[in-house]
Coordinates of C-alpha atoms (C1' of nucleotides) in Angstrom, one line a residue:
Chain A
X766 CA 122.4 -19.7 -39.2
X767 CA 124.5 -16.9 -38.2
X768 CA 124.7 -16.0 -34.3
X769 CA 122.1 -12.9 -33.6
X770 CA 124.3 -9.6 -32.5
X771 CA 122.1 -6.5 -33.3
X772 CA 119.8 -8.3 -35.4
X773 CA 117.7 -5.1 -36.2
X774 CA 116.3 -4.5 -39.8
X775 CA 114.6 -6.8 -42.2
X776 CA 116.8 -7.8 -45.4
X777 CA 119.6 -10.3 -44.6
X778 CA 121.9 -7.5 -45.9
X779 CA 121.1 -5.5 -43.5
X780 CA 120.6 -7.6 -40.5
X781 CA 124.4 -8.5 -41.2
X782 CA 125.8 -5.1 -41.4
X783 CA 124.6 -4.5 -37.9
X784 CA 125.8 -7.2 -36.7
X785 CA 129.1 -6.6 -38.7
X786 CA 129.0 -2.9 -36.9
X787 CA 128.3 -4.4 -33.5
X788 CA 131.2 -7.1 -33.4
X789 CA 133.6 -4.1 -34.8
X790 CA 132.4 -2.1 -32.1
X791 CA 132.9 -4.8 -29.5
X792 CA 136.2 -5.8 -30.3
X793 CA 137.8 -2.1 -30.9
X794 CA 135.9 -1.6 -26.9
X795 CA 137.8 -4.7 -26.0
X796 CA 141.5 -4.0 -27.4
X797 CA 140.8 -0.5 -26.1
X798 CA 139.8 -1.9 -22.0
X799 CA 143.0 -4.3 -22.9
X800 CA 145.6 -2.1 -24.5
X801 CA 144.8 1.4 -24.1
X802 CA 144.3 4.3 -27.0
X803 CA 147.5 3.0 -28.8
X804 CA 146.3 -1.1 -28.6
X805 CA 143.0 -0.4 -30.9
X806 CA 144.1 -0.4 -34.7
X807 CA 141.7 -0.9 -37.3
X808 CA 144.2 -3.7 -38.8
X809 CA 143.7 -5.4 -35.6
X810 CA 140.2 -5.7 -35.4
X811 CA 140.2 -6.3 -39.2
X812 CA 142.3 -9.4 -38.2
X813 CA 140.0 -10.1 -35.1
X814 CA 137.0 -9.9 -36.6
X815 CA 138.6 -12.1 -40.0
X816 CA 138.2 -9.5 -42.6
X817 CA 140.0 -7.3 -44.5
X818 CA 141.7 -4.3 -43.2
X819 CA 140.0 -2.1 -46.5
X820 CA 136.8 -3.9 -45.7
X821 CA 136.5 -1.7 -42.5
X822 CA 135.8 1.3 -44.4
X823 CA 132.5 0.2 -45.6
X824 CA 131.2 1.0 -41.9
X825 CA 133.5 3.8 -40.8
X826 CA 134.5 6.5 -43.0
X827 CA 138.2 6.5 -41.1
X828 CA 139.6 5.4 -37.4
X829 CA 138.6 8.9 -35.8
X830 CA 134.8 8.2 -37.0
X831 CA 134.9 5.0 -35.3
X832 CA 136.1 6.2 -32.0
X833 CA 133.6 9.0 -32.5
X834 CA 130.8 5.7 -32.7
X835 CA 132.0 4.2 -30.0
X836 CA 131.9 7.7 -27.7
X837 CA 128.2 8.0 -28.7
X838 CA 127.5 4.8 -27.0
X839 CA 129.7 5.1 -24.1
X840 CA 127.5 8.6 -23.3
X841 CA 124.6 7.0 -24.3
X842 CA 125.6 4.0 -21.7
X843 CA 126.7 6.1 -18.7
X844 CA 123.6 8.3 -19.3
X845 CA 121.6 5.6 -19.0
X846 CA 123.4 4.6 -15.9
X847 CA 123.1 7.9 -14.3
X848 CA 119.2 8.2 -15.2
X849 CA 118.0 4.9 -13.8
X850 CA 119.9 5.1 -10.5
X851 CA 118.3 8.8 -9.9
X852 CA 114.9 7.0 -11.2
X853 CA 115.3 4.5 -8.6
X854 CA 115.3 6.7 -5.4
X855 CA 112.0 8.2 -4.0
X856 CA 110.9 11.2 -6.3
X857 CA 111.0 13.4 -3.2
X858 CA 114.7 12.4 -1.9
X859 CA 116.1 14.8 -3.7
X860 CA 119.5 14.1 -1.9
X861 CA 119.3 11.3 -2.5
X862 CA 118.1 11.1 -6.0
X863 CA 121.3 13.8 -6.8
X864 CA 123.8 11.0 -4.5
X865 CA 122.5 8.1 -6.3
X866 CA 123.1 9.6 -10.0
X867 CA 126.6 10.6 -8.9
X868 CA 127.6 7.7 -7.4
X869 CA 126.2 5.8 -10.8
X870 CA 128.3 8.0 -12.7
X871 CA 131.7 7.0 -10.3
X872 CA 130.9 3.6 -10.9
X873 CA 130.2 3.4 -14.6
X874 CA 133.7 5.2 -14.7
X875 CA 135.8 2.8 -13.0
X876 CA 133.9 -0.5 -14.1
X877 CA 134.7 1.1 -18.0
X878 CA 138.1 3.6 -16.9
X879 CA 139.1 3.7 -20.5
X880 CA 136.0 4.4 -22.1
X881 CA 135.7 6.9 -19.0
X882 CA 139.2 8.6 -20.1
X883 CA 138.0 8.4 -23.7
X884 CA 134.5 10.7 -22.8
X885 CA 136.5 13.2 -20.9
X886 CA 140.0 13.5 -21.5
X887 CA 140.1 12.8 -25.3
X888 CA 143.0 10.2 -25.0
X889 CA 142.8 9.3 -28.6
X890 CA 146.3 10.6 -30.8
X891 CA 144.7 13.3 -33.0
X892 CA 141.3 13.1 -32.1
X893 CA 139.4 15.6 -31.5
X894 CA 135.9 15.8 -29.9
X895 CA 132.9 17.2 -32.4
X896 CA 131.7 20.3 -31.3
X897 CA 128.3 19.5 -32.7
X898 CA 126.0 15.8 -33.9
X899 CA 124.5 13.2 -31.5
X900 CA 127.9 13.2 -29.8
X901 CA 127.5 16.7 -27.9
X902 CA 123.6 15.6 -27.5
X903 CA 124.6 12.2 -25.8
X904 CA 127.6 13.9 -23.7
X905 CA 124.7 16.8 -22.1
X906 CA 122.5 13.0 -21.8
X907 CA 124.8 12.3 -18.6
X908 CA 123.9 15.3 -16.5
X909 CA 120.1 16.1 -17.3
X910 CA 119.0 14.0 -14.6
X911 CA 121.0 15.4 -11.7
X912 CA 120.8 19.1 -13.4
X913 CA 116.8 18.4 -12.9
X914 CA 116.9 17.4 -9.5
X915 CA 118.8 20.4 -8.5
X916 CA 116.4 22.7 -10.0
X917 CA 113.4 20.6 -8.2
X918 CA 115.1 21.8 -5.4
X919 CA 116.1 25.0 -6.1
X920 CA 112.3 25.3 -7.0
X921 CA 111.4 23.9 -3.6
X922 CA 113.3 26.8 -2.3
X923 CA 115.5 23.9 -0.3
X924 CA 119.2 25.1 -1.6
X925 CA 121.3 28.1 -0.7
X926 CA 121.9 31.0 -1.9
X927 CA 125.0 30.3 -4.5
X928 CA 128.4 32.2 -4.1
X929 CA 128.3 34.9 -5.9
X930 CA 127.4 36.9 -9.6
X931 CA 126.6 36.7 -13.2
X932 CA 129.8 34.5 -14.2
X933 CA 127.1 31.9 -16.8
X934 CA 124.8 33.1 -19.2
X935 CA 121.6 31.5 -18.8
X936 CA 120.1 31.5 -21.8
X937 CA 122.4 29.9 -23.9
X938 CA 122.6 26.8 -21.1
X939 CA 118.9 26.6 -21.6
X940 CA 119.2 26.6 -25.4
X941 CA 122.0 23.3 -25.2
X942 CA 120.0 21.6 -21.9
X943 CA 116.5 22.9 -22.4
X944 CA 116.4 23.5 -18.4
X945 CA 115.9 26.3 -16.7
X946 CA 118.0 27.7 -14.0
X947 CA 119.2 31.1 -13.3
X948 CA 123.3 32.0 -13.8
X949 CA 123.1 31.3 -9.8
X950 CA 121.7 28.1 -9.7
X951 CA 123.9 27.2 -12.8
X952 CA 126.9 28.3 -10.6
X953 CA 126.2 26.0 -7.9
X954 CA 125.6 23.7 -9.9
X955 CA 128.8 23.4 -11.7
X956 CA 130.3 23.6 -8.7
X957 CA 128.9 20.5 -7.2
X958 CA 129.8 18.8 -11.1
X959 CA 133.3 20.1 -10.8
X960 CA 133.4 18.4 -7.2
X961 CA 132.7 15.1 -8.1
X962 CA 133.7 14.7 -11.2
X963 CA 137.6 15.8 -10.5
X964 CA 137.7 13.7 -7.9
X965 CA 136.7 10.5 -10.2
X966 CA 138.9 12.4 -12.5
X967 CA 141.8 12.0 -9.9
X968 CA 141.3 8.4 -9.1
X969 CA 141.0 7.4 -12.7
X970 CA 144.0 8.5 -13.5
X971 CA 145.7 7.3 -10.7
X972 CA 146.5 10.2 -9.0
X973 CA 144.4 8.9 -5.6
X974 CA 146.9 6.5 -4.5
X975 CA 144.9 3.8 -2.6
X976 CA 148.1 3.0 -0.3
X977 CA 146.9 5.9 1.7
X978 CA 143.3 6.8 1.1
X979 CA 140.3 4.5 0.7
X980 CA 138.4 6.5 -2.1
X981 CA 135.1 4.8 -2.1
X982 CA 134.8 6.4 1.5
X983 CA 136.3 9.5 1.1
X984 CA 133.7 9.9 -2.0
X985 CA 130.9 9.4 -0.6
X986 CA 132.0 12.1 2.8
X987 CA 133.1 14.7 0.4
X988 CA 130.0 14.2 -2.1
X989 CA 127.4 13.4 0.4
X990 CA 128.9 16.8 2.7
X991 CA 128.9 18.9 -0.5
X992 CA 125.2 17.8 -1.4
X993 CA 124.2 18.8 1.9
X994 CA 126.1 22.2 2.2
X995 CA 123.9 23.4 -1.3
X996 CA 120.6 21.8 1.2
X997 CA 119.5 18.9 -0.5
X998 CA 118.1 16.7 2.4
X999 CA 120.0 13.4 2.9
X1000 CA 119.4 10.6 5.3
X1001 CA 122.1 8.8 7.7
X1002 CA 125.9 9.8 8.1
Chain B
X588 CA 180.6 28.4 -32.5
X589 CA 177.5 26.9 -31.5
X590 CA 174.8 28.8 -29.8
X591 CA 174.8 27.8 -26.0
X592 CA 171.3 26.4 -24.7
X593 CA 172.1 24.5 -21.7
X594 CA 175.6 24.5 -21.4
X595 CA 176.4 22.8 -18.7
X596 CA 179.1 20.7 -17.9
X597 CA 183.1 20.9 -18.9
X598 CA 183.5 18.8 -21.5
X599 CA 182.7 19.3 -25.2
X600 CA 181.4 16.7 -25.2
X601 CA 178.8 16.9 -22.5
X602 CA 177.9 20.5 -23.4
X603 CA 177.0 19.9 -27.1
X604 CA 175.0 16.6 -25.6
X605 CA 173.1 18.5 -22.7
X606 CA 172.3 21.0 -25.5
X607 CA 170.7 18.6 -27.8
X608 CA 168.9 16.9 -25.2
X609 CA 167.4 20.5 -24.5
X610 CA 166.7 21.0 -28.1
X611 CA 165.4 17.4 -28.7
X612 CA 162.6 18.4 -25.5
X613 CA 162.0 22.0 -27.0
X614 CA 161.3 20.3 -30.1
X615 CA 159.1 17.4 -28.7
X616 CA 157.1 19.8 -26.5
X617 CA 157.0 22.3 -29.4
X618 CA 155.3 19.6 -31.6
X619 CA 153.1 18.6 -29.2
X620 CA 151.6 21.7 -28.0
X621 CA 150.9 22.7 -32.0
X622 CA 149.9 19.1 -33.2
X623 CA 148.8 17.6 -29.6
X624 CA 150.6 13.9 -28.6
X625 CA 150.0 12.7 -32.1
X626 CA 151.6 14.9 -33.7
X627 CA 155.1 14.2 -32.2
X628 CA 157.0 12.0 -33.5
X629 CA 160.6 10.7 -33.4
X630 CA 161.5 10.8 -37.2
X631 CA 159.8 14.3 -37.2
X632 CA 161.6 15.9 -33.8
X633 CA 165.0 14.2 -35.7
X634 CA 164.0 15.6 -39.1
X635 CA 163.4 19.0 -37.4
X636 CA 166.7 19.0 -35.1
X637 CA 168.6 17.9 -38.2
X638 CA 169.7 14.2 -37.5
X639 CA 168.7 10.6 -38.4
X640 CA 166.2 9.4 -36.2
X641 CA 168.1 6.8 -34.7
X642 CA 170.6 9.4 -33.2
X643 CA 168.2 10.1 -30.7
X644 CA 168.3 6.6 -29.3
X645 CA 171.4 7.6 -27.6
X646 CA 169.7 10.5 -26.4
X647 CA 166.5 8.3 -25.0
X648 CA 166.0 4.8 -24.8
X649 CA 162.5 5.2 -26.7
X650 CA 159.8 7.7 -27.5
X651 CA 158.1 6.6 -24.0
X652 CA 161.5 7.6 -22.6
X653 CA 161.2 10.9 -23.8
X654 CA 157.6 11.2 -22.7
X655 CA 158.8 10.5 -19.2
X656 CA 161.6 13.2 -19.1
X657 CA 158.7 16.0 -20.6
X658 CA 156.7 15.3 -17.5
X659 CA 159.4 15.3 -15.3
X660 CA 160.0 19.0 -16.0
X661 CA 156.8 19.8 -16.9
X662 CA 156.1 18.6 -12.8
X663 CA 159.0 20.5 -12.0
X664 CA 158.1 24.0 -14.0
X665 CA 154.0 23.5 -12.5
X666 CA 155.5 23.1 -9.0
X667 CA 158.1 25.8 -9.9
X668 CA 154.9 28.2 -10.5
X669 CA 152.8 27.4 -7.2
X670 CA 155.7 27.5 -4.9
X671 CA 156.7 31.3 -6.1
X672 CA 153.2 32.4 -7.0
X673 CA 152.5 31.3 -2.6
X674 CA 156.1 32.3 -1.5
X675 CA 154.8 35.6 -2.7
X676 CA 151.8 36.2 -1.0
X677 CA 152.1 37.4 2.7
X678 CA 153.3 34.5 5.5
X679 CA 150.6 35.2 7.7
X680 CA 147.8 35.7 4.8
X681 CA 146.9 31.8 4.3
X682 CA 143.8 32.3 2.4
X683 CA 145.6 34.5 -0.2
X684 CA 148.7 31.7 -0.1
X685 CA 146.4 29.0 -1.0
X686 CA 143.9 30.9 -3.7
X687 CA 147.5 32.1 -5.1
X688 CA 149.0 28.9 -5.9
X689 CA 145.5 27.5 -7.2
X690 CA 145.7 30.2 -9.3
X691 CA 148.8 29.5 -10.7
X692 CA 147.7 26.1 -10.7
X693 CA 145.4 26.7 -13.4
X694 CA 147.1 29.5 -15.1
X695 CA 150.3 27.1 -15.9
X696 CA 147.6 24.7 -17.3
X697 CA 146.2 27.1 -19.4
X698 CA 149.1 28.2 -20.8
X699 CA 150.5 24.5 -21.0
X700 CA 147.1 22.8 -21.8
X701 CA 149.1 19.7 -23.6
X702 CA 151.5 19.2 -21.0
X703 CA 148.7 19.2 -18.2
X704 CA 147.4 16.4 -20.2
X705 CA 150.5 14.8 -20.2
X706 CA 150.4 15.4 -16.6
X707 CA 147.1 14.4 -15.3
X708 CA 145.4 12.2 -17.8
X709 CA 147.7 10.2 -19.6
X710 CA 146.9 10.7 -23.2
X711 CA 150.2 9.3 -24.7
X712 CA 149.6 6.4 -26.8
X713 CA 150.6 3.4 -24.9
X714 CA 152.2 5.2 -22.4
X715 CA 152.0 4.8 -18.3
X716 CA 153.0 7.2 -15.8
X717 CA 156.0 5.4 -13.9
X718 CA 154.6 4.7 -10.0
X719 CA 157.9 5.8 -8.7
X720 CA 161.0 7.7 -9.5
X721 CA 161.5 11.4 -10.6
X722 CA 158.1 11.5 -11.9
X723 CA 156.5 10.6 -8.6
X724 CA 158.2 13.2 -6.4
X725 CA 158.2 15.8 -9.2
X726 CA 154.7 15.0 -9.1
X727 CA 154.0 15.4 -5.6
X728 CA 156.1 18.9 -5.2
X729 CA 153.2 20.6 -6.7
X730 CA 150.9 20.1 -3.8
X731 CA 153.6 20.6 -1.0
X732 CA 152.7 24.5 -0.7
X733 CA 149.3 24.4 -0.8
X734 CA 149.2 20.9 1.4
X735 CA 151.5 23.0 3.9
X736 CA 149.8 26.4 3.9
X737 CA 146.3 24.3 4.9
X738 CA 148.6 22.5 7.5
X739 CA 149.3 26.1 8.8
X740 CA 146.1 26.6 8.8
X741 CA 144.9 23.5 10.6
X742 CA 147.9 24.7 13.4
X743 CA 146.8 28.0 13.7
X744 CA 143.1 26.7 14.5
X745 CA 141.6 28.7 12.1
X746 CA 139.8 25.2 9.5
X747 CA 136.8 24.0 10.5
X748 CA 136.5 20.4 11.1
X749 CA 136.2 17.8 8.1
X750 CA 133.2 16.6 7.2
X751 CA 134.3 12.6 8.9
X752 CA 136.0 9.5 9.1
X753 CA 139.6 8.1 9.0
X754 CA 139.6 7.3 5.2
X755 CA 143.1 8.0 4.6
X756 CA 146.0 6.3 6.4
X757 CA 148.2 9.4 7.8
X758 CA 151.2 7.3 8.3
X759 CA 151.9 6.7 4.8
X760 CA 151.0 10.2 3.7
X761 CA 154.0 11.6 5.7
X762 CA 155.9 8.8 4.1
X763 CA 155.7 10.0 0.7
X764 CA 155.2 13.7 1.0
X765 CA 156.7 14.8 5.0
X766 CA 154.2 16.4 6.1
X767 CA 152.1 15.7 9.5
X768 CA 148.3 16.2 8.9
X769 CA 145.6 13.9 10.6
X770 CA 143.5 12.2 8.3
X771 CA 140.2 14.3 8.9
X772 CA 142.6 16.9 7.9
X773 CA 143.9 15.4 4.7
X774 CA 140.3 14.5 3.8
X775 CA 139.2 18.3 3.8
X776 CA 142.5 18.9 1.6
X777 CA 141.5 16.7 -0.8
X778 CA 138.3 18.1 -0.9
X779 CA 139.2 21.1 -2.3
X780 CA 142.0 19.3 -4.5
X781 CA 139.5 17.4 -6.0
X782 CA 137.5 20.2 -6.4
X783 CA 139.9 23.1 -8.2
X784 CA 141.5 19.9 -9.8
X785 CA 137.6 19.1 -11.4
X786 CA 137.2 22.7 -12.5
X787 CA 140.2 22.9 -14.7
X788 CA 140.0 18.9 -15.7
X789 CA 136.8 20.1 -17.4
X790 CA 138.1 23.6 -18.3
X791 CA 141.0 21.9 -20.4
X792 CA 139.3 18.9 -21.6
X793 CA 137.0 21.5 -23.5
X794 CA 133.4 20.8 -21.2
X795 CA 132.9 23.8 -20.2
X796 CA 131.5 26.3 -22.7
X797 CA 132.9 29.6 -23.0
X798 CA 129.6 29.9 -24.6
X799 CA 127.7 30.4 -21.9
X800 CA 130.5 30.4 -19.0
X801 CA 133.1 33.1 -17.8
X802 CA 135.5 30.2 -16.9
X803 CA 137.7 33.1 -14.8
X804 CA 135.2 34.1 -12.6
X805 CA 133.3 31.4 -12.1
X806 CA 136.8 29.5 -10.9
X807 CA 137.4 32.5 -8.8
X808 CA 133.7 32.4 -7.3
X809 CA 133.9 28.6 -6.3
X810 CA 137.3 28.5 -5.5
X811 CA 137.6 31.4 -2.9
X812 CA 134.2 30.2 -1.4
X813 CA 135.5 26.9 -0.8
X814 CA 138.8 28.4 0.4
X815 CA 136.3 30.3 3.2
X816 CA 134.7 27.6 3.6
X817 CA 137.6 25.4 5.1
X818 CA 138.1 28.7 6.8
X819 CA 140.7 30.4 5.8
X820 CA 141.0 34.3 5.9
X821 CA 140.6 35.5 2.4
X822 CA 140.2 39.4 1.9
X823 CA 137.1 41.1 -0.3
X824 CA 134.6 39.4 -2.6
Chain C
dA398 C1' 118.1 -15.6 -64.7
dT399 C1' 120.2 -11.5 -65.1
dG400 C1' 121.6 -6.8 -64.2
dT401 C1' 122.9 -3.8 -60.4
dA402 C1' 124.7 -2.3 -56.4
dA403 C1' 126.7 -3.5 -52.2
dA404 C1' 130.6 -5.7 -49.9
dG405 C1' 135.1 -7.7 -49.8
dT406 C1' 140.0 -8.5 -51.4
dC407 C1' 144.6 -7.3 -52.8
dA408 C1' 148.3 -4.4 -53.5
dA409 C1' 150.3 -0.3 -52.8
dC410 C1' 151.7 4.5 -50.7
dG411 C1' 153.6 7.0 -47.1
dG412 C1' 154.0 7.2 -42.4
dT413 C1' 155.6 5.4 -37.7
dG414 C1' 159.0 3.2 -33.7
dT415 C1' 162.9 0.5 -33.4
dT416 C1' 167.2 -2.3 -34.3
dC417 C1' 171.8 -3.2 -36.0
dA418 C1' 176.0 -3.2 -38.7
dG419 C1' 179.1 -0.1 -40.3
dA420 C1' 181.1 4.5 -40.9
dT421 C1' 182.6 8.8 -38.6
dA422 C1' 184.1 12.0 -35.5
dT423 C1' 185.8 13.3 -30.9
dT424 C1' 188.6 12.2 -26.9
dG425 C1' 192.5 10.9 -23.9
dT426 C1' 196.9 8.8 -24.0
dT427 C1' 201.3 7.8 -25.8
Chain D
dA1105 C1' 201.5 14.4 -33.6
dA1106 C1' 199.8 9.9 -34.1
dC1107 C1' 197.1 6.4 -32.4
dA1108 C1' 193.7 3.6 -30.0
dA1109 C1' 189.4 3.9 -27.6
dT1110 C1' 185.0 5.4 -27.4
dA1111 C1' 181.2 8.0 -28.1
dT1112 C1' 178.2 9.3 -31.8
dC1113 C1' 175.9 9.3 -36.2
dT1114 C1' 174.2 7.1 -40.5
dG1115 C1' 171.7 4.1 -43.7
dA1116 C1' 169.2 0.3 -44.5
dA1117 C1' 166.0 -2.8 -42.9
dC1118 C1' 161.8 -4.8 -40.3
dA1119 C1' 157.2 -4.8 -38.8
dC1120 C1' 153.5 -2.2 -38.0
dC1121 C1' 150.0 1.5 -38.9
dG1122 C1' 145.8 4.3 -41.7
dT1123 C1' 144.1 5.0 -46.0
dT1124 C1' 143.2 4.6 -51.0
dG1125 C1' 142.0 2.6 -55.5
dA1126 C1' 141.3 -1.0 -58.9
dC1127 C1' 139.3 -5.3 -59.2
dT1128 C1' 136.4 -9.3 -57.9
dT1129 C1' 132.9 -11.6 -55.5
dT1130 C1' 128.5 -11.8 -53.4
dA1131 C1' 123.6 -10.8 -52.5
dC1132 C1' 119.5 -8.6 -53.8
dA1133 C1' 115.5 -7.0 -56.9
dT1134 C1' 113.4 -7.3 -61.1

DNA sequence: ATGTAAAGTCAACGGTGTTCAGATATTGTT
DNA sequence: AACAATATCTGAACACCGTTGACTTTACAT
């Protein structure tokens, strides 16, 4: 009586193989949180998971299409993260709702940093992102639900004016995202993402030394100041 | 007679070694800009310079060792670029100082897109950025002219007060980079680190579709608006 | 029970970083 | 000019890697 992993699927044969996919997945995940890009090698999982290194190849057509599995989870996983903690906040907080989704995405990134680096700065020797497949799909996953609540409050007429012209072409965001914003709104937008995510990008790579700046804090003033300079209502200081 | 790269030095000795050093770094960051960090390899820079690979152990005491020496002057040739491109903006003209060296902040990572990885998100197999040393204060010369133009700013009167709180210990932020700004002060610097920082972090790492977004101008848009923001003078739209 | 197809093994190829003994070339001194 | 010292380079070797192909074993369906 084997131990149940994935246990999904009816023949034995399958219910094996993902399992088999699962425990791969696991272990490459864990030498990868352990050792970095260079410390997950499909001979050492082989040898972890007590199977031949060839043997591998029946689940993943090469290394690259392995780490390309594991990034569809990871965005799958952070999306995930990001949705429930914007579904958890009132539906008319919209502050709050945007706060709560960001600060889910800071902490999915520094409870999983490499996984984090592996989404966004394609630390992998020689890999290189797909353009196109479930991967882009999962990727756009993590900023739907923040994307949305600006617009609800773009809609409610709450947010600003943005900066200034035509720099995004509209219709070709709506095709990928299936949301609706103007090139404005989209600008704003992106200028919120760049916000926080370059300062998670900063402190994951260790480039906000904690000797001198407690990050958590400095976060949540810069975030939570930025969310209210585009008008989204937010409570406390 | 040998063709003189970086001559320096009286010896024979010393110039023909400082001159394959600078070829074995021309060659490294040659074959990592055309193949990214994979594609550089010891036995192929030593192949391609015209010498066994283990010559270059007395040239570096590993690959990592090399690594470490790229950055270094990578740092160097980045800080190089924002220190002239805000030397050569007016003295009294802070807004155009800082937006300068921004700019040229992201130019030099466009133009050295593997190298800023190197830089900022560690994508070398196995490799960590060394906490101190060369690396360090090459790394931190980068900021100094922007970090000093805000303090200018901050003198003159002119930036408006930072969103809140103490998060950042002042004391050991003159420490490392000798220069006196309060920590409400630092806090708003940061903020628009993080924030140009975020915009090419995504830009490189290939998130932000050219499809549908004029990278330029919207980096121009944001960036300027948050410079006016702080409250810096910056001159038309 | 048997044929078929999936899954796994083994050995090999070409690649990598790194080490070490030995050969070679350059240097400074006699 | 010859020699000893020393810096430098080579060649072979080790252990690891991803990947492939021929072969064998296993599980399923009829």
């Amino acid at each position: 009586m084997p131990t149940p992993l994935a246990s999904k699927g009816t023949t034995r044969r399958e219910r094996l193989r993902a399992d088999l996919i699962a425990q791969i997945k696991a272990v490459a995940v864990a030498q990868l949180e352990a050792a970095g890009p260079a410390g997950v090698s499909l001979r050492g999982i082989a040898r972890e998971v007590g199977v031949s290194p060839a043997a591998l190849y029946g689940y993943f057509d090469s290394l690259d299409d392995l780490f390309t599995a594991l990034i569809v989870d990871a965005f799958n996983d952070i999306a995930d993260a990001v949705e429930s903690a914007v579904a958890a906040q009132p539906p008319d907080a919209l502050g709050e709702r945007l706060w709560a989704g960001i600060r889910a995405y800071r902490a999915w990134a520094l409870a999983n940093p490499s996984l984090f680096r592996l989404l966004y700065f394609s630390p992998v020797p020689g890999y290189e992102p797909p353009d196109e497949g479930e991967a882009l799909t999962a990727a756009l996953r993590v900023f739907v639900p923040m994307l949305a609540t600006m617009l609800e409050g773009y809609e409610r007429g709450l947010m600003k004016p943005p900066p200034s012209g035509p720099h995004i072409d509209a219709s070709k965001f709506r095709e990928y995202f299936g949301l609706d914003l103007t090139p404005d709104q989209l600008a704003l937008s992106t200028k919120c993402w760049t916000e926080f995510h370059g300062f998670v990008a900063l402190e994951i790579n260790g480039h906000i030394d904690p000797h001198w700046v407690d990050a958590a804090a400095l976060f949540a003033a810069n975030v939570r100041s930025s969310i209210r300079e585009m008008g989204l209502p937010l409570d406390d200081g």
